[in-house]
PDB file of C-alpha atoms in Angstrom:
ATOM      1  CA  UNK A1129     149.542 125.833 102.645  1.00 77.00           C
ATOM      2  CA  UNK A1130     152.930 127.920 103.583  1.00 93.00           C
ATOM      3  CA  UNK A1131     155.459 124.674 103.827  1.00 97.00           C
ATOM      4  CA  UNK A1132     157.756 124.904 107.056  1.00 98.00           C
ATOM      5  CA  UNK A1133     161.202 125.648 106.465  1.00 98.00           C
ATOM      6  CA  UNK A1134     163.725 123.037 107.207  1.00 98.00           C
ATOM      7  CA  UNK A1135     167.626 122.893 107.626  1.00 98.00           C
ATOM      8  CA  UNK A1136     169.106 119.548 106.746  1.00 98.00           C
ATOM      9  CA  UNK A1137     172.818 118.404 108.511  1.00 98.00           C
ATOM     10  CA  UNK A1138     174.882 116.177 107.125  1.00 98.00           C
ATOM     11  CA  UNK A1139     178.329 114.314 107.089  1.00 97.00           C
ATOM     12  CA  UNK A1140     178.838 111.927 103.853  1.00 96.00           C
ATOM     13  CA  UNK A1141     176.526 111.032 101.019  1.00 95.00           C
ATOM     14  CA  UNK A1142     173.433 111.943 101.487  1.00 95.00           C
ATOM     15  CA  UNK A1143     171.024 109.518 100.769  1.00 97.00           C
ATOM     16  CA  UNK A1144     168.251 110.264 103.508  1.00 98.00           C
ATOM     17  CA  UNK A1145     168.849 114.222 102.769  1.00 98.00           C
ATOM     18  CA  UNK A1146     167.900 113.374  99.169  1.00 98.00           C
ATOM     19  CA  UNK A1147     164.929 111.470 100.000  1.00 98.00           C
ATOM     20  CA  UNK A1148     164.101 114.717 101.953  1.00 98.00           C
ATOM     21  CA  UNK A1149     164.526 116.598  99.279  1.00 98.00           C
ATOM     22  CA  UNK A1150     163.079 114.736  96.570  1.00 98.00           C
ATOM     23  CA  UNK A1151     159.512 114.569  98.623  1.00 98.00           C
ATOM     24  CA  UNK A1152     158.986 118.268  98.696  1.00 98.00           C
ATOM     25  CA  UNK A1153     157.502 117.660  94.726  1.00 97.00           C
ATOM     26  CA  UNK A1154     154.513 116.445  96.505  1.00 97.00           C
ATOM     27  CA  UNK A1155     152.227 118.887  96.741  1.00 97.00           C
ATOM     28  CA  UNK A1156     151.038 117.919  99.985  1.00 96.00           C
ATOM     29  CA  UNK A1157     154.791 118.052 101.682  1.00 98.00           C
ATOM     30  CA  UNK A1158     154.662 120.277 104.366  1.00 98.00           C
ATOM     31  CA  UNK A1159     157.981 120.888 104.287  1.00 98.00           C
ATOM     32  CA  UNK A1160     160.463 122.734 102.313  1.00 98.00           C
ATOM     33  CA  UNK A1161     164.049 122.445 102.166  1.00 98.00           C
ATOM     34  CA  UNK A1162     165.783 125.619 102.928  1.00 98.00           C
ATOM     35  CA  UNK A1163     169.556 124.900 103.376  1.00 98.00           C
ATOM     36  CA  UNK A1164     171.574 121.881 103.452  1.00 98.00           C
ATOM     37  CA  UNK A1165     174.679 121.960 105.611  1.00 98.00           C
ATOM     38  CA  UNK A1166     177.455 119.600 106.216  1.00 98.00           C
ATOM     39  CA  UNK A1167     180.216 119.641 108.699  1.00 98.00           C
ATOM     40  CA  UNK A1168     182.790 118.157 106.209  1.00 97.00           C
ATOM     41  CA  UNK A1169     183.323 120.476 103.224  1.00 97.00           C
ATOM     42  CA  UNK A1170     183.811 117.608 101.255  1.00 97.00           C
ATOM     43  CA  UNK A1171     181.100 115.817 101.745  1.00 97.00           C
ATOM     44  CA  UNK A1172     179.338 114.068  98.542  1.00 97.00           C
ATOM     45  CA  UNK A1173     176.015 115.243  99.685  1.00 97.00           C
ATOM     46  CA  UNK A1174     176.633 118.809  99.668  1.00 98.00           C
ATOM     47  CA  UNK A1175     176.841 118.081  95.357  1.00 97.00           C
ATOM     48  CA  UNK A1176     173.582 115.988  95.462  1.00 97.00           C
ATOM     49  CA  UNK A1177     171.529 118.662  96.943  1.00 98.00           C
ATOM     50  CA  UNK A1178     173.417 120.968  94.858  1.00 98.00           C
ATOM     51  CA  UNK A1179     172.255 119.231  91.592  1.00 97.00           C
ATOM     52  CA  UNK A1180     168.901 119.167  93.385  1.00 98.00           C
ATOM     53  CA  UNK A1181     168.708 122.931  93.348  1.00 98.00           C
ATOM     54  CA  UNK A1182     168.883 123.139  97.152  1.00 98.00           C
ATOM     55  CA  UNK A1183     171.453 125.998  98.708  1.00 98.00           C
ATOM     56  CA  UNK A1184     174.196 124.247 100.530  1.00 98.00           C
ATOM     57  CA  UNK A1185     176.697 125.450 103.188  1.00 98.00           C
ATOM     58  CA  UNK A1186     179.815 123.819 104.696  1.00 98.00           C
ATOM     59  CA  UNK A1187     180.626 124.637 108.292  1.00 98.00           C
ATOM     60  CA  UNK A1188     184.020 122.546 108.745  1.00 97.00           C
ATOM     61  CA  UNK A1189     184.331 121.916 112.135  1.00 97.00           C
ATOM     62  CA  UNK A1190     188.116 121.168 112.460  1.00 96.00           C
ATOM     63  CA  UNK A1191     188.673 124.927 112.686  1.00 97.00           C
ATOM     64  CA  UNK A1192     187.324 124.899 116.036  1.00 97.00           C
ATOM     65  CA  UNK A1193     189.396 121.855 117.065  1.00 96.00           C
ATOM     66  CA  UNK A1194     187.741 120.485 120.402  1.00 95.00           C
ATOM     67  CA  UNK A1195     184.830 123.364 120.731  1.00 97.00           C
ATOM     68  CA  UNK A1196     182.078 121.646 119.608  1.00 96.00           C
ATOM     69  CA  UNK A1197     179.972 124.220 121.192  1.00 97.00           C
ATOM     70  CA  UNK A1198     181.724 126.889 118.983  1.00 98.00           C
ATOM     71  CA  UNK A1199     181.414 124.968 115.973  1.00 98.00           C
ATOM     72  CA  UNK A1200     177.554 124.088 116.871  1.00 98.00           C
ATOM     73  CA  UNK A1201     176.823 128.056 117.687  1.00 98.00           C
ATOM     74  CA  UNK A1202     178.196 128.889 113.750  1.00 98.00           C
ATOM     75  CA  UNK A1203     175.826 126.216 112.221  1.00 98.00           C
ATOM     76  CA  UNK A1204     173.145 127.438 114.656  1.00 98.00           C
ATOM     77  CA  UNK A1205     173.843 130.791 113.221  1.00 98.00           C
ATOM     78  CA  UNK A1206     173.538 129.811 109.715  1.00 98.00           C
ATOM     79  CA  UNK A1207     170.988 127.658 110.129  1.00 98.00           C
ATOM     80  CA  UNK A1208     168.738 130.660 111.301  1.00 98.00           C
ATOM     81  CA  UNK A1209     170.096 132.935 108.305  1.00 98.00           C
ATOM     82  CA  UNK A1210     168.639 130.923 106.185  1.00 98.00           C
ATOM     83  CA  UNK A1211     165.249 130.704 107.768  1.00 98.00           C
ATOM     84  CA  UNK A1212     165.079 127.727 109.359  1.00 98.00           C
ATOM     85  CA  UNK A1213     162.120 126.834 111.516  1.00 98.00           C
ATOM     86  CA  UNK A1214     163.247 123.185 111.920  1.00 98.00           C
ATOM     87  CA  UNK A1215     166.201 120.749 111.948  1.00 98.00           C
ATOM     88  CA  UNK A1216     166.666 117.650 110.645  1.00 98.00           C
ATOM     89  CA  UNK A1217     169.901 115.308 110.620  1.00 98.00           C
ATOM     90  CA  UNK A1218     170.331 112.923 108.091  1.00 98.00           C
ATOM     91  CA  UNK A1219     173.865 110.948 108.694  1.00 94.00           C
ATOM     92  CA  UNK A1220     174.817 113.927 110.652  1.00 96.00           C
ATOM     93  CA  UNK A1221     177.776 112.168 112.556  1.00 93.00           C
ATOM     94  CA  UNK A1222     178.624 114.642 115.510  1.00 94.00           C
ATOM     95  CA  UNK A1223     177.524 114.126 118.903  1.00 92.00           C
ATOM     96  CA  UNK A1224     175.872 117.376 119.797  1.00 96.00           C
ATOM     97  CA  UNK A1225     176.158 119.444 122.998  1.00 97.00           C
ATOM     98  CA  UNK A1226     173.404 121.093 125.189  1.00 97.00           C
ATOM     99  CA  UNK A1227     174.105 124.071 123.436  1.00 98.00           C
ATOM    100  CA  UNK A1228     172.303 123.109 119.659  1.00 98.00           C
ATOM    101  CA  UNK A1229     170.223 120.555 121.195  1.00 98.00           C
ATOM    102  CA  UNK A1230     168.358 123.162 123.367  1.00 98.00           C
ATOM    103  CA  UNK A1231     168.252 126.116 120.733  1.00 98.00           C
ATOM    104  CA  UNK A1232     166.301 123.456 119.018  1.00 98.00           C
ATOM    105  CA  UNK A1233     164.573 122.042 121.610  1.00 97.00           C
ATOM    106  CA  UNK A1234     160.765 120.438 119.851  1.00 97.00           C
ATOM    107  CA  UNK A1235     162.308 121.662 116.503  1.00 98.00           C
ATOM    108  CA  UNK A1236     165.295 118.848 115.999  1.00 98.00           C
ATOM    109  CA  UNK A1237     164.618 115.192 114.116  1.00 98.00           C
ATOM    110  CA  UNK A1238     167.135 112.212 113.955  1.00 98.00           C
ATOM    111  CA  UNK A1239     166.698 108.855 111.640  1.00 98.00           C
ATOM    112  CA  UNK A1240     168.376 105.641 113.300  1.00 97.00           C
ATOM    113  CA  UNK A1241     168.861 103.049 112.116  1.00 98.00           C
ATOM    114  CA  UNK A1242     166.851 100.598 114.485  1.00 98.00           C
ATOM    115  CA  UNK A1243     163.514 100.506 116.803  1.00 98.00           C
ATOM    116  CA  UNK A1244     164.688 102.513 119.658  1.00 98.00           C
ATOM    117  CA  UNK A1245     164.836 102.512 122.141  1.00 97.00           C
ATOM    118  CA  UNK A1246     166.821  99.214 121.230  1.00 97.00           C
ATOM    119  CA  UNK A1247     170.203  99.560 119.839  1.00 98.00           C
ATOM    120  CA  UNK A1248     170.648 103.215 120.444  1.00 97.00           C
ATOM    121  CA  UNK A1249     174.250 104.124 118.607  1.00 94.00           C
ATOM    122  CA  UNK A1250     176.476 102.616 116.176  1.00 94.00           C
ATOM    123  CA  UNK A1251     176.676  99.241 114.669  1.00 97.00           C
ATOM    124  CA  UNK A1252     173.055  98.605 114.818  1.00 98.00           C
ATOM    125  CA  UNK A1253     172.404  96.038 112.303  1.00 98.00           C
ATOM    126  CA  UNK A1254     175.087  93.521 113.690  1.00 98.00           C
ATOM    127  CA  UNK A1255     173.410  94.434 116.931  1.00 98.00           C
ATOM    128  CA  UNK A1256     170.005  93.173 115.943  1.00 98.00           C
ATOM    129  CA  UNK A1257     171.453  89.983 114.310  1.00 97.00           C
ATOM    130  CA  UNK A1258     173.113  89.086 117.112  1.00 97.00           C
ATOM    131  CA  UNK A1259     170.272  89.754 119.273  1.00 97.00           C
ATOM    132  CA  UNK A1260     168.219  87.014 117.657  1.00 97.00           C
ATOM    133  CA  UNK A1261     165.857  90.137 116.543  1.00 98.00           C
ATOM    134  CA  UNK A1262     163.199  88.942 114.243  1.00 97.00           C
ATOM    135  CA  UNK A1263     162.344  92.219 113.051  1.00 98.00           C
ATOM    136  CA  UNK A1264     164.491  95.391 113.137  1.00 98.00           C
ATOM    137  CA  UNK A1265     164.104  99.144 111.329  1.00 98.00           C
ATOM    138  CA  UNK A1266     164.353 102.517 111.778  1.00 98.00           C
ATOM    139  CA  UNK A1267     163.135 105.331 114.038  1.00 98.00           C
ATOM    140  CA  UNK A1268     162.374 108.973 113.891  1.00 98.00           C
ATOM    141  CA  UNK A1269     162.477 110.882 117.062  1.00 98.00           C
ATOM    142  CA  UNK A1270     162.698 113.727 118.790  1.00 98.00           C
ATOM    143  CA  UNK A1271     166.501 114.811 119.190  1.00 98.00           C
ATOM    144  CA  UNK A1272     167.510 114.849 123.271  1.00 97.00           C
ATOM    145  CA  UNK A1273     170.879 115.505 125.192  1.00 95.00           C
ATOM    146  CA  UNK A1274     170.866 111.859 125.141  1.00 92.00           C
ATOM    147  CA  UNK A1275     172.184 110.158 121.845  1.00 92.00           C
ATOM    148  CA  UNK A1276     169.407 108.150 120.311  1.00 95.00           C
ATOM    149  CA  UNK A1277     166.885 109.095 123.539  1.00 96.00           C
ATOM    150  CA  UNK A1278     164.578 111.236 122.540  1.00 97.00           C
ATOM    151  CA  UNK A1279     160.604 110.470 122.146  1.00 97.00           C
ATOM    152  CA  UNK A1280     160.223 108.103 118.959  1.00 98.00           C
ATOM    153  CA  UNK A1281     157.756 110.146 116.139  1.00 97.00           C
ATOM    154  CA  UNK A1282     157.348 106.888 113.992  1.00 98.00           C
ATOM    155  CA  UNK A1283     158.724 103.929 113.295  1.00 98.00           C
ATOM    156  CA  UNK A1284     159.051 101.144 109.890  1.00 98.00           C
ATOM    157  CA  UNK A1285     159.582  97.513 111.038  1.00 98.00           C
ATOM    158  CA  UNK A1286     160.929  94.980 108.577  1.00 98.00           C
ATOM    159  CA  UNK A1287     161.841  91.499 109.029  1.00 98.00           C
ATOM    160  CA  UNK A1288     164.790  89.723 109.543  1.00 98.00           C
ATOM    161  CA  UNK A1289     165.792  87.154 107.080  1.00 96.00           C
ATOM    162  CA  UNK A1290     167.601  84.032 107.874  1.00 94.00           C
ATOM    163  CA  UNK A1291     171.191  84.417 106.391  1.00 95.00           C
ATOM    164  CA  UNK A1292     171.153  88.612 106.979  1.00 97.00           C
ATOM    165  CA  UNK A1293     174.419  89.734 107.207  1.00 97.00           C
ATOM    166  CA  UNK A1294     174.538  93.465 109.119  1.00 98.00           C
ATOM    167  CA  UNK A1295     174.815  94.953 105.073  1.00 98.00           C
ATOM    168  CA  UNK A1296     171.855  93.333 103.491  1.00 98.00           C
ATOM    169  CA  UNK A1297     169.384  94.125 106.477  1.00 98.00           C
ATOM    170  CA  UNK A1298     171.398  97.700 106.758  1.00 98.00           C
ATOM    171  CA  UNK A1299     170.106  97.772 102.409  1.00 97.00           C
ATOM    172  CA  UNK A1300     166.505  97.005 103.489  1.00 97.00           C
ATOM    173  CA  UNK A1301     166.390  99.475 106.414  1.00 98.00           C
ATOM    174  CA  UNK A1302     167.674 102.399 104.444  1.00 97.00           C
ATOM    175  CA  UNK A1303     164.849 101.788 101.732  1.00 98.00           C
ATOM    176  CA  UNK A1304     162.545 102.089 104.459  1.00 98.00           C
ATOM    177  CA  UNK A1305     164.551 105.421 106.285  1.00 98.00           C
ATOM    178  CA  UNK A1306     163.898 107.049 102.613  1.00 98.00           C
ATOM    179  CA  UNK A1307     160.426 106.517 103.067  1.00 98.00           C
ATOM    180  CA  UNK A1308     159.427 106.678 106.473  1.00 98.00           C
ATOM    181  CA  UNK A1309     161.753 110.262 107.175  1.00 98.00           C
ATOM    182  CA  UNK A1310     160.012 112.409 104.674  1.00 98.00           C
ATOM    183  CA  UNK A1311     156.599 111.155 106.072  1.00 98.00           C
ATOM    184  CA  UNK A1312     157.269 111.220 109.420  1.00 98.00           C
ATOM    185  CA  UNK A1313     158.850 115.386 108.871  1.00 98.00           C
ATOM    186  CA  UNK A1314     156.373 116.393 107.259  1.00 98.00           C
ATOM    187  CA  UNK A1315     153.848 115.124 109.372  1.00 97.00           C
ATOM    188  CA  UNK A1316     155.527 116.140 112.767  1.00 97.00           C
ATOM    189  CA  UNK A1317     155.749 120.175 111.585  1.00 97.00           C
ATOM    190  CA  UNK A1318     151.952 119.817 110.405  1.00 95.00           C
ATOM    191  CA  UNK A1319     151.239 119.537 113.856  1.00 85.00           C
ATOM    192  CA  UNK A1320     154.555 119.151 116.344  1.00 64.00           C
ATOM    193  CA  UNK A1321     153.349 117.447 119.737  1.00 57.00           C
TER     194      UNK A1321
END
């Protein structure tokens, strides 16, 4: 089996890109992680994948002040130095333009954080509560010029508890992100739709 090669983006810690990572020691992961990247040079995931003897690359993008597209068209270039035949964000925290979206048009995978298409955006979790939800989880799809729009490639559902506060169903829906993403990734570049 030759393993698709993937590029992971990333803001802060990390946690879904290590899930990511970790799942390529299954021999049936059709995936491989070829380069993790972050937008914030600091950024504690940049060590974890480090540590997890996966190359990692910082493309700051307060260089390029309000040019998003110019900051988008330098990871776009490194992502394809390194190989990349796919994308995937994983607490990537930009809003992209046309420009990256298209370049990776069929090729690009988001996790949220709820069952789109409800609660597309920030501040799901509250969201749901407030909603009366009775069940709530997270989403991989397809990433579209619209944020949080683009066709849904699988979902995990898990109840809502009485007494949930927006951090203790947020701690049950990232258990289920780490294992629905690496699934869901390496099922979608087996055989992309």
């Amino acid at each position: 089996m030759i393993r698709k090669r993937v590029g992971i983006l990333i803001s802060g810690q990390g946690s879904n890109m290590e899930a990511l990572i970790r799942a390529t020691e299954a021999p049936d992961c059709n995936y491989e992680v070829a380069v993790v990247i972050s937008n914030r040079p600091d950024a504690a995931g940049l060590d974890r994948a480090k540590t997890l003897g996966v190359p990692v690359l910082a493309v700051d993008h307060a260089p390029f002040g309000k040019d998003r597209e110019a900051h988008e068209r330098a990871l776009d270039a490194a992502l394809r130095r390194s190989g990349c035949e796919y994308v995937a964000l994983a607490g990537y925290m930009r809003l992209l333009t046309p420009f990256l979206v298209e370049a990776w048009a069929g090729r690009m995978v988001n996790i949220h954080p709820s069952l789109l298409p409800k609660y597309p955006g920030l501040d799901t979790h509250r969201r749901a509560i407030e909603g009366g939800e009775v069940e709530h989880g997270c989403s991989v799809h397809l990433v579209t010029i619209g944020v949080d729009e683009g066709p849904v490639i699988a979902q995990a559902k898990i109840p809502v508890e009485a007494g949930d506060s927006p951090e203790t169903l947020a701690a049950r829906v990232l258990v289920a992100e780490h294992q629905l993403y690496p699934a869901a990734l390496s099922g979608y570049v087996a055989s992309p739709t």
